[in-house]
mmCIF file of C-alpha atoms in Angstrom:
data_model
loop_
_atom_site.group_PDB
_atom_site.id
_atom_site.type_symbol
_atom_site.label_atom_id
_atom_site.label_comp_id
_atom_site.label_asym_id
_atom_site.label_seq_id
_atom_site.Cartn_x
_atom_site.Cartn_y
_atom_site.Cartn_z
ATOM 1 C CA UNK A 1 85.573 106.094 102.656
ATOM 2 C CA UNK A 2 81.734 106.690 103.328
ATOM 3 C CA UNK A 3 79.876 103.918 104.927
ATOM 4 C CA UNK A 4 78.082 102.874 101.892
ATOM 5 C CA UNK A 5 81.400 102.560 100.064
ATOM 6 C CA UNK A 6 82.079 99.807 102.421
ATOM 7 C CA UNK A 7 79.137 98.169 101.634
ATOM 8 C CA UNK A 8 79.601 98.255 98.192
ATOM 9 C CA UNK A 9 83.222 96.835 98.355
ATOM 10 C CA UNK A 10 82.102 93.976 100.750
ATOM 11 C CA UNK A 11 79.532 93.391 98.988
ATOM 12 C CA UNK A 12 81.372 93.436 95.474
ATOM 13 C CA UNK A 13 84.718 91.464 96.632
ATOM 14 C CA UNK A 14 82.822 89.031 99.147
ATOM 15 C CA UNK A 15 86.647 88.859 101.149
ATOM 16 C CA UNK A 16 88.622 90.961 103.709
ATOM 17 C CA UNK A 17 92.164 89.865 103.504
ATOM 18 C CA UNK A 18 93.497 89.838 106.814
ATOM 19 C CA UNK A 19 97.516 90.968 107.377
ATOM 20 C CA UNK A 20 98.854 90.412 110.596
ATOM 21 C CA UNK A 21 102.770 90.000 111.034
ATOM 22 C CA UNK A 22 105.830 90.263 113.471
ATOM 23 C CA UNK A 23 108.112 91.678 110.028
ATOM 24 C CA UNK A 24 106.552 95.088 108.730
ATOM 25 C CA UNK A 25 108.736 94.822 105.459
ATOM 26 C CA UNK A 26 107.060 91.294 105.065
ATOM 27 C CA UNK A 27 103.638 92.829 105.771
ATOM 28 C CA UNK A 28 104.110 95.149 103.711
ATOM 29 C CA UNK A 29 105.072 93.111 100.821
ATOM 30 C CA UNK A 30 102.056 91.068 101.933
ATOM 31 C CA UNK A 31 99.656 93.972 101.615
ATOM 32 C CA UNK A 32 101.019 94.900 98.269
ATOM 33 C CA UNK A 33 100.782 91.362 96.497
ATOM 34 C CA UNK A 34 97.480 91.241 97.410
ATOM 35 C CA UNK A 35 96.183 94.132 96.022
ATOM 36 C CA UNK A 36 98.286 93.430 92.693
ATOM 37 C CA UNK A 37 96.896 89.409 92.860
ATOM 38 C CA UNK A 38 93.185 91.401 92.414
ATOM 39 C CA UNK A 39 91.975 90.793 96.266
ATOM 40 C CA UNK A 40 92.111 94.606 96.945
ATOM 41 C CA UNK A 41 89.860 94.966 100.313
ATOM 42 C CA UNK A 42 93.045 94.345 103.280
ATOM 43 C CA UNK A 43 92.857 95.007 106.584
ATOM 44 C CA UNK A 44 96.209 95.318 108.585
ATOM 45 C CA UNK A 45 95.802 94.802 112.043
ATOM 46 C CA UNK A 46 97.047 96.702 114.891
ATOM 47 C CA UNK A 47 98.201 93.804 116.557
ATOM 48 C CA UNK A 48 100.952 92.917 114.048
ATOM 49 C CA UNK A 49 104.506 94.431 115.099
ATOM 50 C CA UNK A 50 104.576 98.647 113.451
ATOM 51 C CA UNK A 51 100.985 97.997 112.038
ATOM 52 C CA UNK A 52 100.554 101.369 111.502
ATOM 53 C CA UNK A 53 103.766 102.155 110.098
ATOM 54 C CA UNK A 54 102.300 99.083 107.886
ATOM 55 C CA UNK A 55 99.023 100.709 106.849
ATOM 56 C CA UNK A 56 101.064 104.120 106.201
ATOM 57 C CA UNK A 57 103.585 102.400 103.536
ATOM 58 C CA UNK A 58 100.878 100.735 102.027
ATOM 59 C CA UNK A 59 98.794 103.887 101.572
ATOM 60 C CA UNK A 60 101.433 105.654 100.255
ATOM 61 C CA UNK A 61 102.113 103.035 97.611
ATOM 62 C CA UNK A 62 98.602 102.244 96.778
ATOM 63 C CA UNK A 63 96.898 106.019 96.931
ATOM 64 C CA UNK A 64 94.114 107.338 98.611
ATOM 65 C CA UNK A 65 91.576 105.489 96.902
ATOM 66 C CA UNK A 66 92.466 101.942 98.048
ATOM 67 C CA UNK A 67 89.965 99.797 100.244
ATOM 68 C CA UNK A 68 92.689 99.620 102.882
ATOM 69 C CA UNK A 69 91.394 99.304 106.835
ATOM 70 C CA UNK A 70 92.998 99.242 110.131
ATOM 71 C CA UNK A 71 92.028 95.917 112.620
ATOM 72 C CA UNK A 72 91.898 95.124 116.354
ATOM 73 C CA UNK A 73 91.105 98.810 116.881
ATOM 74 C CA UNK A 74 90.653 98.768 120.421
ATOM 75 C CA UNK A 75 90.228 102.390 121.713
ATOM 76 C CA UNK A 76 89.273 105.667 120.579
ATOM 77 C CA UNK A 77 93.414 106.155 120.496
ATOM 78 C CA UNK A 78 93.692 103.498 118.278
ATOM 79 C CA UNK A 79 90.835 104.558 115.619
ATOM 80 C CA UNK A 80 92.808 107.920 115.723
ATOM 81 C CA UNK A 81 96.207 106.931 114.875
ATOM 82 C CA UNK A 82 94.796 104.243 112.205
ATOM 83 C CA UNK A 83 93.236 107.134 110.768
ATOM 84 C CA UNK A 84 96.466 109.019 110.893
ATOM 85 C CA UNK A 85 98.281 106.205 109.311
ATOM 86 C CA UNK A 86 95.429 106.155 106.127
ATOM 87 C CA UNK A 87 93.349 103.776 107.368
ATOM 88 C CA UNK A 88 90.156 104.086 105.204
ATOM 89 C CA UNK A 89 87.797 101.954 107.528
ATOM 90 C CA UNK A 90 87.887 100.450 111.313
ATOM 91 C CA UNK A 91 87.262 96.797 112.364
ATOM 92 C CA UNK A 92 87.250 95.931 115.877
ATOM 93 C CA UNK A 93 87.320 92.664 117.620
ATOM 94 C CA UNK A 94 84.079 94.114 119.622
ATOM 95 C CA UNK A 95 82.233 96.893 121.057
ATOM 96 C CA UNK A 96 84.108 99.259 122.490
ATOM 97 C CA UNK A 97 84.883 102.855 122.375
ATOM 98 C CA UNK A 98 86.745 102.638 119.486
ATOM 99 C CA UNK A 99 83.533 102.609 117.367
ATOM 100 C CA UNK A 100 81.948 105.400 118.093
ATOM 101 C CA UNK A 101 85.582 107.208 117.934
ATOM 102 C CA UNK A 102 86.150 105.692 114.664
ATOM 103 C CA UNK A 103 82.690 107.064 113.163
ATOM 104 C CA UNK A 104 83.531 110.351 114.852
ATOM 105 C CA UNK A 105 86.765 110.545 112.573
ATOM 106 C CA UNK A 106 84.480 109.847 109.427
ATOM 107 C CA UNK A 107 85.768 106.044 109.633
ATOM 108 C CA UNK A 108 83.239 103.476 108.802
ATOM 109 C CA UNK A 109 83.335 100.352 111.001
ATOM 110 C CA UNK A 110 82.854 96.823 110.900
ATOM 111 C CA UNK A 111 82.595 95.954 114.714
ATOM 112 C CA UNK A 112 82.777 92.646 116.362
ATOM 113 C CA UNK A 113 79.579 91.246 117.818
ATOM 114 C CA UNK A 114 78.522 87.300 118.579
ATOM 115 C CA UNK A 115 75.474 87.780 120.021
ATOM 116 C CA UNK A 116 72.330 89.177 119.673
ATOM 117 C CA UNK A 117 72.520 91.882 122.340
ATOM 118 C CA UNK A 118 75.883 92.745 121.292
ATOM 119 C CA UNK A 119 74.566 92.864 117.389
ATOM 120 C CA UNK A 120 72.166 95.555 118.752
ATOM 121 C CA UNK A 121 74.657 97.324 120.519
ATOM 122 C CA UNK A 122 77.088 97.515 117.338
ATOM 123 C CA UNK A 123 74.413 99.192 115.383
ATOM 124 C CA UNK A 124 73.823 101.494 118.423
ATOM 125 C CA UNK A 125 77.368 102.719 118.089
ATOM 126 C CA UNK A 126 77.302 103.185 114.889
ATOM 127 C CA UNK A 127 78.784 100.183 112.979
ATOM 128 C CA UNK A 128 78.593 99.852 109.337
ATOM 129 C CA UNK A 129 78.381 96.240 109.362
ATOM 130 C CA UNK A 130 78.841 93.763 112.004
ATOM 131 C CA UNK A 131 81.902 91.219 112.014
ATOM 132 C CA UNK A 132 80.681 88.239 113.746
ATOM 133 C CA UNK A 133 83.628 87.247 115.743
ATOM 134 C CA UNK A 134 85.162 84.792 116.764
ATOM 135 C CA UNK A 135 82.977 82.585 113.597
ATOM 136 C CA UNK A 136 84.477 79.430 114.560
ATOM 137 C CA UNK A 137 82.600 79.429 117.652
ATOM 138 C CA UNK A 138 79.085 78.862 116.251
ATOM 139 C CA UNK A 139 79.820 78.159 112.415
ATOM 140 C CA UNK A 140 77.662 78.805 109.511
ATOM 141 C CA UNK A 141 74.137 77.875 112.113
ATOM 142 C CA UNK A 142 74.958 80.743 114.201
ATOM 143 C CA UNK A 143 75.207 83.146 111.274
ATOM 144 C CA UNK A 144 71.796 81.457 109.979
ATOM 145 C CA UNK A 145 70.478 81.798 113.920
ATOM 146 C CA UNK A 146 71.598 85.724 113.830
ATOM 147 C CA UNK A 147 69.683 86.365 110.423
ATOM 148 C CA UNK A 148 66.399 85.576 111.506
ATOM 149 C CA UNK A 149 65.798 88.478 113.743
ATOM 150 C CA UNK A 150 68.694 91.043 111.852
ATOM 151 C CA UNK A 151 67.870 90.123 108.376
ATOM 152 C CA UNK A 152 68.925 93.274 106.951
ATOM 153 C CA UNK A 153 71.988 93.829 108.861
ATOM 154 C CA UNK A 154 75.273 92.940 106.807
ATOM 155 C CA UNK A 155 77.602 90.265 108.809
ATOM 156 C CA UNK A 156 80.866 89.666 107.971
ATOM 157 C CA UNK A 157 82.085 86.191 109.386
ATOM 158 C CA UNK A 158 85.897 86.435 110.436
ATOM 159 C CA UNK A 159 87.525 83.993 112.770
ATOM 160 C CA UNK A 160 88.305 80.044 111.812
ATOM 161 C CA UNK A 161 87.386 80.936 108.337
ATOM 162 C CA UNK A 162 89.145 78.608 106.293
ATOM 163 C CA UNK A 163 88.116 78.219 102.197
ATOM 164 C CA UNK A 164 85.097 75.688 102.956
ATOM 165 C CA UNK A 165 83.635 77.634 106.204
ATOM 166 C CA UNK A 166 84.279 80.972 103.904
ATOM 167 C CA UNK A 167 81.883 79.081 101.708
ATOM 168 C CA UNK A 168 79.364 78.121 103.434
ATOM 169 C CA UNK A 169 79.158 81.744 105.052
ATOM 170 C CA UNK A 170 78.743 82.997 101.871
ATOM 171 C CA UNK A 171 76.305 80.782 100.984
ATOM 172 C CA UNK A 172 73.938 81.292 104.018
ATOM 173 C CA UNK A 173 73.638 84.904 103.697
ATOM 174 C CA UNK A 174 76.918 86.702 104.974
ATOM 175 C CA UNK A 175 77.871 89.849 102.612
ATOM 176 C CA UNK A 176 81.868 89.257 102.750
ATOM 177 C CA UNK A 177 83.790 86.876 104.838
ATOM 178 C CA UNK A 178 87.361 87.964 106.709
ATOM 179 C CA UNK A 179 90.225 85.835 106.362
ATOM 180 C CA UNK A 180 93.557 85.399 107.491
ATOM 181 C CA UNK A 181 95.824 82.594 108.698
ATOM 182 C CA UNK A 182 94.611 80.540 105.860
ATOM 183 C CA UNK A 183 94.790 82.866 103.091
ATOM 184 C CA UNK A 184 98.108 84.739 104.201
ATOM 185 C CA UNK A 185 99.673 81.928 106.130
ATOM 186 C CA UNK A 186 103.447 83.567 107.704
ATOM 187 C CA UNK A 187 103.965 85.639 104.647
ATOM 188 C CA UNK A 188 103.596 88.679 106.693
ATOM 189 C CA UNK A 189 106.133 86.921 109.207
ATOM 190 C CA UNK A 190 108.409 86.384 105.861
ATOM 191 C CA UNK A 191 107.315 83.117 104.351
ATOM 192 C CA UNK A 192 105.451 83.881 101.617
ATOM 193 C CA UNK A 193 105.346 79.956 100.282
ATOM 194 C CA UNK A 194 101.945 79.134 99.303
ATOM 195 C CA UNK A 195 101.009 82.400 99.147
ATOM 196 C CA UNK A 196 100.232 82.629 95.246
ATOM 197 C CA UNK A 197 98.198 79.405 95.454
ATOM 198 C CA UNK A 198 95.977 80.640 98.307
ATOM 199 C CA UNK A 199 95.480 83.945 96.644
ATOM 200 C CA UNK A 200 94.390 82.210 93.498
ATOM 201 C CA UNK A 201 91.961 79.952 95.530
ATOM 202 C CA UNK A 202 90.340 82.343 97.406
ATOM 203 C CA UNK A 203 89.472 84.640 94.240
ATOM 204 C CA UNK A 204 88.254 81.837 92.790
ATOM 205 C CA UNK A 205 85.862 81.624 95.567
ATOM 206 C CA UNK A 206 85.029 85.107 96.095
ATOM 207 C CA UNK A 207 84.075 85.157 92.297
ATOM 208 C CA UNK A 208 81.664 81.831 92.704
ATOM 209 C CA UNK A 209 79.947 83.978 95.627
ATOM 210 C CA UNK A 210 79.662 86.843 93.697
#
């Protein structure tokens, strides 16, 4: 995946899906339903138990073409096994090494950043678009705050974004938000319940944004 692929595909499906699990088979499963329910932009993320043996399964059953990403990439050993695994893009929780390593493997990133210095430093490494992390901490003002002076750089709100903060992201200028505990609940632990219901939901919001 080029970096203006990503772009597009934020841009077009307005939601990361977020897998993170203790049961790979359940992760799995997770990824797959997903992708099948229509919300086809997943990132699996390293800190979920055989995450890459996660991404590789899901790659295999999806193809090489799928929007599929690796998470919580931490080093430059992590953006290389994640590639390994078929990992088509990197998203890390900040900046660290693991973003210049990921564009050095062809990987496009989305890196974490919460403030303004650390905005400027994302796009200094190389990021594709920044993941303001943790989003919770500053809500939909910070975003707003962050846009004045970066008004063309694409943010991705991830972190305490439940359906109405997803919204109001959305709303207020973000190009995609990232979601997980309240889209995927413990399916990827092996409770799926709810799962269908949340999927449904959170199309239906990602198509109002769109």
């Amino acid at each position: 995946m080029q970096p203006d692929q990503l772009i597009s595909a934020l841009a077009s499906r307005r939601l990361v899906a977020i897998v993170r699990g203790r049961d790979p088979e359940a992760a799995l499963d997770t990824v797959l339903t997903l992708v099948r329910s229509g919300i086809d932009l997943v990132e699996v993320s390293l800190s979920g138990t055989d995450a890459l043996r996660v991404i590789a399964g899901a790659r295999a059953v999806l193809g090489p073409d799928a929007p599929l990403g690796a998470g919580t990439v931490l080093t430059a050993e992590d953006a290389r096994r994640a590639a390994e695994a078929g990992a088509a893009y990197a998203v890390t929780p900040a900046v660290t090494e693991a973003v210049a390593a990921s564009r050095a493997l062809g990987l496009p990133v989305l890196a974490g950043a919460l403030t303004p210095t650390e905005v400027v430093a994302a796009l200094r490494e190389g990021a594709t678009a920044v993941k303001l992390f943790p989003a919770g901490h500053g809500g939909v003002e910070l975003l707003k705050a962050l846009r004045s002076p970066f008004p063309d750089v694409p943010f991705v709100p991830v972190g305490g974004v439940d359906a109405e903060a997803a919204r109001a992201h959305l709303a207020a200028g973000a190009l995609a938000v990232g979601v997980g505990g309240p889209l995927v609940g413990r399916a990827a632990d092996g409770d799926p319940a709810g799962l269908a219901e949340r999927i449904a939901a959170f199309r239906a919001l990602a198509g109002e944004a769109s």
